Short mmCIF file of C-alpha atoms in Angstrom, two decimals:
data_model
loop_
_atom_site.label_atom_id
_atom_site.label_comp_id
_atom_site.label_asym_id
_atom_site.label_seq_id
_atom_site.Cartn_x
_atom_site.Cartn_y
_atom_site.Cartn_z
CA MET A 9 -35.99 14.45 15.62
CA LYS A 10 -33.14 15.14 13.20
CA THR A 11 -29.94 16.73 14.57
CA TYR A 12 -28.53 19.48 12.42
CA PHE A 13 -25.15 20.92 12.45
CA PHE A 14 -24.61 24.82 12.63
CA GLY A 15 -26.76 26.52 9.95
CA GLY A 16 -28.86 23.48 9.43
CA THR A 17 -26.72 22.41 6.33
CA MET A 18 -26.37 18.74 7.07
CA THR A 19 -27.88 16.24 9.37
CA HIS A 20 -25.77 13.53 11.17
CA GLU A 21 -27.32 10.96 8.89
CA GLN A 22 -26.26 12.93 5.76
CA ILE A 23 -22.67 13.28 7.00
CA ASN A 24 -22.50 9.50 7.76
CA ASN A 25 -23.84 8.84 4.21
CA HIS A 26 -21.16 11.27 2.67
CA LEU A 27 -18.39 9.49 4.75
CA THR A 28 -19.66 6.06 3.50
CA LYS A 29 -19.84 7.23 -0.19
CA ALA A 30 -16.19 8.85 0.29
CA ASP A 31 -14.75 5.51 1.43
CA THR A 32 -16.46 3.57 -1.39
CA GLU A 33 -15.20 6.10 -4.00
CA SER A 34 -11.73 6.21 -2.64
CA ARG A 35 -11.52 2.29 -2.61
CA ARG A 36 -12.85 2.22 -6.33
CA GLY A 37 -10.07 4.77 -7.41
CA ASN A 38 -12.42 7.66 -7.86
CA TYR A 39 -10.15 9.94 -5.69
CA ASP A 40 -11.39 13.33 -6.84
CA THR A 41 -15.06 12.33 -6.05
CA ALA A 42 -14.08 11.04 -2.63
CA GLU A 43 -12.13 14.38 -1.70
CA GLN A 44 -15.23 16.32 -2.87
CA TYR A 45 -17.48 14.47 -0.28
CA ILE A 46 -14.84 14.85 2.39
CA SER A 47 -14.35 18.56 1.67
CA THR A 48 -18.02 19.13 1.99
CA ILE A 49 -18.06 17.37 5.45
CA LEU A 50 -15.08 19.26 6.69
CA GLU A 51 -16.50 22.71 5.61
CA THR A 52 -19.69 21.81 7.47
CA LEU A 53 -17.89 20.78 10.50
CA GLU A 54 -16.05 24.03 10.62
CA GLU A 55 -19.32 25.77 11.52
CA SER A 56 -20.43 23.05 14.00
CA GLN A 57 -21.14 23.73 17.59
CA LEU A 58 -21.80 20.21 18.58
CA LEU A 59 -18.26 19.81 19.58
CA GLU A 60 -17.71 16.14 20.55
CA GLN A 61 -19.82 14.78 17.73
CA SER A 62 -18.10 17.27 15.45
CA GLN A 63 -14.84 15.89 16.42
CA VAL A 64 -15.83 12.48 15.81
CA PHE A 65 -16.89 13.12 12.27
CA ARG A 66 -13.74 15.30 11.71
CA LEU A 67 -11.61 12.48 12.89
CA ARG A 68 -13.29 9.95 10.44
CA ALA A 69 -13.03 12.54 7.64
CA LEU A 70 -9.33 13.04 8.13
CA LEU A 71 -8.71 9.38 8.32
CA LEU A 72 -10.39 8.97 5.07
CA LEU A 73 -8.27 11.82 3.53
CA ALA A 74 -5.04 10.07 4.84
CA GLN A 75 -6.17 6.82 3.19
CA THR A 76 -7.16 8.61 -0.14
CA MET A 77 -3.74 10.35 -0.14
CA TRP A 78 -1.90 6.95 0.40
CA ARG A 79 -3.80 5.59 -2.70
CA ARG A 80 -2.59 8.60 -4.54
CA SER A 81 1.00 8.02 -3.33
CA ASP A 82 1.10 11.34 -1.84
CA TYR A 83 2.95 10.33 1.20
CA ASN A 84 3.71 13.70 2.85
CA GLN A 85 -0.10 14.49 2.78
CA VAL A 86 -0.87 11.08 4.25
CA LEU A 87 1.42 11.82 7.18
CA ALA A 88 0.02 15.44 7.57
CA TYR A 89 -3.68 14.33 7.69
CA ALA A 90 -2.77 11.33 9.80
CA ASN A 91 -1.09 13.50 12.28
CA GLN A 92 -4.22 16.00 12.34
CA ALA A 93 -6.36 13.06 12.98
CA ILE A 94 -4.36 11.85 15.96
CA SER A 95 -4.62 15.46 17.26
CA VAL A 96 -8.42 15.27 16.96
CA ALA A 97 -8.47 11.88 18.58
CA ASP A 98 -6.57 13.10 21.54
CA LYS A 99 -9.42 15.50 22.24
CA LEU A 100 -11.85 12.76 22.69
CA SER A 101 -12.39 11.01 25.94
CA ASP A 102 -10.67 7.67 26.22
CA THR A 103 -13.92 5.90 26.69
CA HIS A 104 -15.36 7.02 23.45
CA LYS A 105 -16.18 4.07 21.35
CA GLU A 106 -14.69 5.28 18.14
CA LYS A 107 -11.51 6.61 19.37
CA GLU A 108 -9.30 3.49 19.61
CA PRO A 109 -10.69 1.64 16.58
CA THR A 110 -10.13 4.75 14.52
CA LEU A 111 -6.55 5.27 15.97
CA THR A 112 -5.83 1.73 15.08
CA LYS A 113 -6.51 2.59 11.28
CA ILE A 114 -4.49 5.78 11.57
CA TYR A 115 -1.39 3.89 12.98
CA ASN A 116 -1.99 1.38 10.17
CA VAL A 117 -2.08 3.91 7.25
CA ILE A 118 1.14 5.64 8.90
CA GLY A 119 2.80 2.12 9.00
CA LEU A 120 1.74 1.49 5.27
CA THR A 121 3.23 4.96 4.40
CA TYR A 122 6.67 4.38 6.06
CA TRP A 123 6.61 1.00 4.26
CA ASN A 124 6.28 2.79 0.83
CA LEU A 125 9.02 5.05 1.89
CA SER A 126 11.23 2.07 2.79
CA ASN A 127 11.51 2.98 6.38
CA TYR A 128 10.76 -0.45 7.72
CA SER A 129 11.79 0.29 11.17
CA LEU A 130 9.17 3.06 11.48
CA SER A 131 6.71 0.97 9.64
CA LEU A 132 6.91 -1.87 12.08
CA GLU A 133 6.78 0.65 15.01
CA TYR A 134 3.36 1.91 13.90
CA TYR A 135 2.10 -1.55 12.93
CA SER A 136 3.08 -2.61 16.44
CA LYS A 137 0.96 0.28 17.92
CA ALA A 138 -1.97 -0.76 15.61
CA MET A 139 -1.79 -4.39 16.54
CA GLU A 140 -1.65 -3.60 20.31
CA LEU A 141 -4.47 -1.22 20.18
CA GLY A 142 -6.60 -3.50 18.01
CA GLU A 143 -6.18 -6.46 20.16
CA LYS A 144 -6.86 -4.44 23.26
CA THR A 145 -10.31 -3.19 21.96
CA GLY A 146 -11.13 -6.57 20.24
CA ASP A 147 -10.93 -4.97 16.86
CA LYS A 148 -10.76 -8.23 14.76
CA ILE A 149 -10.98 -6.21 11.39
CA GLY A 150 -8.23 -4.00 12.51
CA VAL A 151 -6.06 -6.69 13.69
CA ALA A 152 -6.56 -8.73 10.36
CA VAL A 153 -5.55 -5.69 8.18
CA VAL A 154 -2.40 -5.17 10.25
CA LEU A 155 -1.49 -8.74 10.01
CA GLY A 156 -1.54 -8.53 6.35
CA ASN A 157 0.55 -5.30 6.33
CA MET A 158 3.07 -7.04 8.67
CA GLY A 159 3.48 -9.77 6.13
CA ILE A 160 4.51 -7.23 3.45
CA VAL A 161 7.29 -5.87 5.67
CA TYR A 162 8.65 -9.32 6.32
CA SER A 163 8.50 -10.04 2.65
CA ASN A 164 10.46 -6.88 1.88
CA LEU A 165 13.10 -8.16 4.47
CA ALA A 166 13.14 -11.50 2.72
CA ASP A 167 11.73 -13.45 5.52
CA TYR A 168 9.43 -15.25 3.31
CA SER A 169 8.34 -17.92 5.70
CA ARG A 170 7.27 -15.55 8.27
CA ALA A 171 5.59 -13.37 5.57
CA LEU A 172 3.43 -16.28 4.39
CA GLU A 173 2.47 -17.11 8.08
CA TYR A 174 1.19 -13.44 8.44
CA PHE A 175 -0.58 -13.59 5.23
CA GLY A 176 -2.17 -16.84 5.91
CA ASN A 177 -3.40 -15.58 9.33
CA ALA A 178 -4.76 -12.39 7.57
CA LEU A 179 -6.52 -14.38 4.96
CA ILE A 180 -8.35 -16.50 7.28
CA ALA A 181 -9.53 -13.42 9.29
CA HIS A 182 -10.62 -11.64 6.29
CA GLU A 183 -12.56 -14.41 4.77
CA GLU A 184 -14.30 -15.04 8.13
CA LEU A 185 -15.03 -11.30 8.69
CA GLY A 186 -16.37 -11.06 4.91
CA MET A 187 -13.68 -8.52 4.10
CA LYS A 188 -13.57 -9.33 0.42
CA ALA A 189 -11.26 -6.43 -0.84
CA GLU A 190 -8.79 -7.12 1.95
CA ALA A 191 -8.81 -10.82 1.22
CA ALA A 192 -8.18 -10.09 -2.51
CA ASN A 193 -5.14 -7.88 -1.59
CA VAL A 194 -3.53 -10.45 0.63
CA THR A 195 -4.02 -13.09 -2.05
CA CYS A 196 -2.31 -10.77 -4.43
CA ASN A 197 0.61 -10.31 -1.85
CA ILE A 198 0.97 -14.09 -1.50
CA GLY A 199 1.29 -14.20 -5.29
CA VAL A 200 4.12 -11.71 -4.93
CA ILE A 201 5.95 -14.04 -2.58
CA TYR A 202 5.69 -17.03 -4.93
CA ARG A 203 6.91 -14.87 -7.83
CA THR A 204 9.98 -13.81 -5.82
CA LEU A 205 10.51 -17.40 -5.02
CA GLY A 206 10.46 -18.37 -8.58
CA ASP A 207 7.29 -20.46 -8.43
CA TYR A 208 5.59 -18.60 -11.33
CA SER A 209 2.66 -21.00 -11.95
CA ARG A 210 1.63 -20.68 -8.19
CA ALA A 211 2.08 -16.87 -8.32
CA PHE A 212 -0.06 -16.70 -11.46
CA GLU A 213 -2.70 -18.72 -9.71
CA TYR A 214 -2.85 -16.32 -6.68
CA PHE A 215 -2.82 -13.29 -8.95
CA SER A 216 -5.60 -14.60 -11.22
CA ALA A 217 -7.75 -15.23 -8.10
CA SER A 218 -7.04 -11.79 -6.73
CA LEU A 219 -7.82 -10.12 -10.13
CA ALA A 220 -11.14 -11.90 -10.38
CA ALA A 221 -12.14 -10.76 -6.88
CA PHE A 222 -11.23 -7.08 -7.54
CA LYS A 223 -13.08 -7.13 -10.82
CA GLU A 224 -16.15 -8.36 -9.05
CA LEU A 225 -15.66 -5.51 -6.52
CA GLY A 226 -15.02 -2.91 -9.24
CA ASN A 227 -11.92 -1.81 -7.58
CA LYS A 228 -9.95 -0.12 -10.62
CA ALA A 229 -6.75 0.84 -8.65
CA GLU A 230 -6.26 -2.79 -7.51
CA ILE A 231 -7.14 -4.27 -10.94
CA ALA A 232 -4.43 -2.31 -12.42
CA ARG A 233 -1.97 -3.32 -9.66
CA VAL A 234 -2.69 -6.95 -10.07
CA THR A 235 -2.65 -6.83 -13.85
CA GLY A 236 0.96 -5.33 -13.60
CA ASN A 237 1.92 -8.19 -11.27
CA ILE A 238 0.61 -10.71 -13.95
CA GLY A 239 2.50 -8.97 -16.59
CA ASN A 240 5.76 -9.36 -14.56
CA VAL A 241 5.09 -13.01 -14.17
CA PHE A 242 4.90 -13.33 -18.00
CA SER A 243 8.17 -11.30 -18.25
CA LEU A 244 10.01 -13.47 -15.70
CA SER A 245 8.80 -16.55 -17.81
CA SER A 246 10.16 -15.03 -20.92
CA ASN A 247 6.81 -14.40 -22.46
CA PHE A 248 7.81 -10.84 -23.21
CA GLN A 249 5.11 -9.79 -25.69
CA GLN A 250 2.27 -10.79 -23.38
CA ALA A 251 4.12 -9.18 -20.52
CA LEU A 252 4.23 -5.78 -22.56
CA GLU A 253 0.36 -6.02 -23.15
CA TYR A 254 -0.30 -6.33 -19.47
CA TYR A 255 2.03 -3.78 -18.51
CA LYS A 256 0.47 -1.21 -21.04
CA THR A 257 -2.95 -2.01 -19.77
CA ALA A 258 -1.88 -1.34 -16.17
CA LEU A 259 0.01 1.85 -17.00
CA VAL A 260 -2.96 3.50 -18.66
CA SER A 261 -5.06 2.71 -15.57
CA HIS A 262 -2.54 3.86 -13.15
CA GLU A 263 -1.96 7.22 -15.08
CA TYR A 264 -5.61 7.82 -15.38
CA LEU A 265 -6.16 7.30 -11.71
CA GLY A 266 -3.04 9.34 -10.63
CA ASN A 267 -1.47 6.38 -8.92
CA LYS A 268 2.11 7.80 -8.98
CA ALA A 269 3.88 5.00 -7.16
CA ASP A 270 2.23 2.32 -9.14
CA THR A 271 2.79 4.38 -12.34
CA ALA A 272 6.57 4.36 -11.57
CA ILE A 273 6.61 0.66 -11.03
CA ILE A 274 5.06 -0.18 -14.30
CA LEU A 275 7.33 2.25 -16.11
CA GLY A 276 10.27 0.43 -14.44
CA TYR A 277 8.95 -2.96 -15.56
CA ILE A 278 8.67 -1.78 -19.03
CA GLY A 279 12.16 -0.43 -18.90
CA HIS A 280 13.53 -3.65 -17.57
CA LEU A 281 11.61 -5.37 -20.42
CA TYR A 282 13.28 -3.18 -23.17
CA ALA A 283 16.68 -3.80 -21.51
CA GLU A 284 16.26 -7.53 -21.94
CA LYS A 285 18.46 -8.71 -24.65
CA SER A 286 16.35 -11.75 -25.36
CA PHE A 287 13.19 -9.73 -25.95
CA GLU A 288 12.64 -9.36 -29.68
CA GLU A 289 12.13 -5.72 -29.40
CA TYR A 290 15.09 -5.15 -27.36
CA ASP A 291 15.71 -1.37 -27.37
CA PRO A 292 18.31 0.13 -24.85
CA ASN A 293 17.23 3.58 -25.72
CA LYS A 294 13.69 2.91 -25.05
CA ALA A 295 14.69 1.10 -21.79
CA LYS A 296 16.56 4.34 -20.62
CA LYS A 297 13.58 6.51 -21.41
CA TYR A 298 11.21 4.40 -19.30
CA LEU A 299 13.62 3.87 -16.46
CA LEU A 300 14.49 7.60 -16.25
CA ASP A 301 10.82 8.40 -16.26
CA ALA A 302 10.19 5.89 -13.45
CA ILE A 303 13.29 7.20 -11.49
CA ALA A 304 11.87 10.83 -11.63
CA ILE A 305 8.60 9.65 -10.17
CA ASP A 306 10.31 7.56 -7.62
CA GLU A 307 12.38 10.40 -6.50
CA LYS A 308 9.38 12.74 -6.26
CA VAL A 309 7.35 10.31 -4.15
CA GLY A 310 10.16 8.81 -2.24
CA THR A 311 9.70 5.07 -2.96
CA LYS A 312 13.37 4.01 -2.44
CA ALA A 313 12.92 0.09 -2.95
CA ASP A 314 11.78 0.59 -6.59
CA LEU A 315 14.21 3.44 -7.23
CA TYR A 316 17.28 1.50 -6.45
CA GLU A 317 16.36 -1.35 -8.75
CA ASN A 318 15.85 1.05 -11.60
CA HIS A 319 19.29 2.58 -10.96
CA ARG A 320 20.81 -0.85 -11.17
CA ILE A 321 19.25 -1.90 -14.55
CA ILE A 322 19.99 1.74 -16.15
CA ALA A 323 23.71 1.35 -14.66
CA LYS A 324 24.12 -1.92 -16.52
CA LEU A 325 22.72 -0.32 -19.74
CA PHE A 326 25.42 2.44 -19.61
CA LYS A 327 28.05 -0.08 -18.77
CA ASP A 328 27.19 -2.18 -22.05
CA GLU A 329 27.52 1.11 -23.77
CA LYS A 330 30.95 1.67 -22.01
CA ASN A 331 29.51 5.09 -20.83
CA TRP A 332 31.48 4.87 -17.58
CA GLU A 333 30.58 8.24 -16.14
CA LYS A 334 26.78 7.43 -16.35
CA PHE A 335 27.33 3.93 -15.21
CA ALA A 336 29.28 5.15 -12.14
CA GLU A 337 26.62 7.73 -11.46
CA HIS A 338 23.70 5.36 -11.39
CA PHE A 339 25.58 2.31 -9.84
CA GLU A 340 26.63 4.47 -6.81
CA LYS A 341 22.99 5.59 -6.30
CA TYR A 342 21.89 2.02 -6.65
CA HIS A 343 24.42 0.78 -4.15
CA ASP A 344 23.75 3.57 -1.55
CA LEU A 345 19.96 3.26 -1.81
CA GLU A 346 19.93 -0.61 -1.76
CA ARG A 347 22.05 -0.44 1.58
CA GLU A 348 19.74 2.23 2.97
CA VAL A 349 16.64 0.23 2.36
CA HIS A 350 18.00 -3.09 3.56
CA ASN A 351 19.53 -1.75 6.74
CA ASP A 352 20.50 -3.90 9.61
CA ASP A 353 18.34 -1.88 12.10
CA ALA A 354 15.14 -2.71 10.26
CA LYS A 355 15.94 -6.45 10.29
CA LYS A 356 16.80 -6.39 14.02
CA GLN A 357 13.56 -4.58 14.75
CA ALA A 358 11.59 -7.08 12.73
CA GLN A 359 13.30 -10.01 14.51
CA ARG A 360 12.54 -8.35 17.96
CA PHE A 361 9.06 -7.89 17.03
CA ALA A 362 8.58 -11.37 15.99
CA ILE A 363 10.14 -12.66 18.99
CA GLU A 364 8.05 -10.55 21.27
CA ARG A 365 4.95 -11.61 19.36
CA ASP A 366 5.71 -15.31 19.94
CA ILE A 367 6.42 -14.88 23.56
CA ALA A 368 3.26 -12.77 24.03
CA ALA A 369 1.22 -15.62 22.65
CA MET A 370 -1.04 -13.57 20.26
CA GLN A 371 -4.65 -13.92 20.37
CA PRO A 372 -6.20 -16.84 18.61
CA LEU A 373 -7.19 -14.64 15.66
CA SER A 374 -3.36 -14.00 14.89
CA LYS A 375 -2.29 -17.55 15.69
CA ARG A 376 -4.26 -19.71 13.29
CA THR A 377 -2.42 -20.84 10.23
CA ARG A 378 -3.22 -21.89 6.78
CA ASN A 379 -1.30 -23.72 4.25
CA LEU A 380 -0.45 -21.63 1.24
#
């Protein structure tokens, strides 16, 4: 016998199918379609009289909305939907099988959001909650995802050896669990580490592997992100024309998909490129335009880590022009933001977390290593 929600509008099976489709479309970058599926579910649930099952579906729908908003770089909305989801989870009994695994994902997306906002202390706090809950419930998938995200935080705090350790553990877990998209994502992040360390050939190797995997999966948002990273490797290798081609390809995709934070990153990269005097198309005016466009988006979405670097480059351009007023304005913003992002509290919390994890002797899943 089929179980219908109030009014007979949707069966449990139909709602599950809608949730699966919403997740798939969100991962592929089809955010509007994903939100349409989720809205239909939430409208149906508003009329539902099957309270506990209704709350379970509502919890999953709100999580998907939070994840979709994260992919759109709408961080205020992420936190709003995530907190709504936590409120719904609180209404479920502690023994409900979906409560803790879903909370692990919610804490993870909140941690991701605070990372995007350069609040590394809060990011680590929520990742710690997600890790603890995931290990408690034996949620190998949840733990694997958090391991990878922890690696990103350590990378931002310039603890590259620990970042690679976390990425290596996450990659092993993702591959064993058949998590192809997550494995491709971690592969890309390993490439970012090697790019930062100046090992461009190895960075290109990891980026290329990640790009091939995302193309196979049809993940448009991640294809654009990795394309931008490859462009940056070309730029750092002084292959400026090829870098510009990759940047433009990535920019078109990010703008089409509505990925605001990623759009700002690429605009900043293009601005950096036109500010490079050894680039044959060196153009400080174009550079300033792209950088100011990037800064405007960064300020709107709150991505401080990219924001301070763009202020640094544009300050240098104004210095070259001896426009001391504008130089002082942007250099001061760069200095203040850089200090805010790389605050000592975040580094101390990261160190404490690492020490506590080592002492606690994490489960075998998170203790395995891989040579990267």
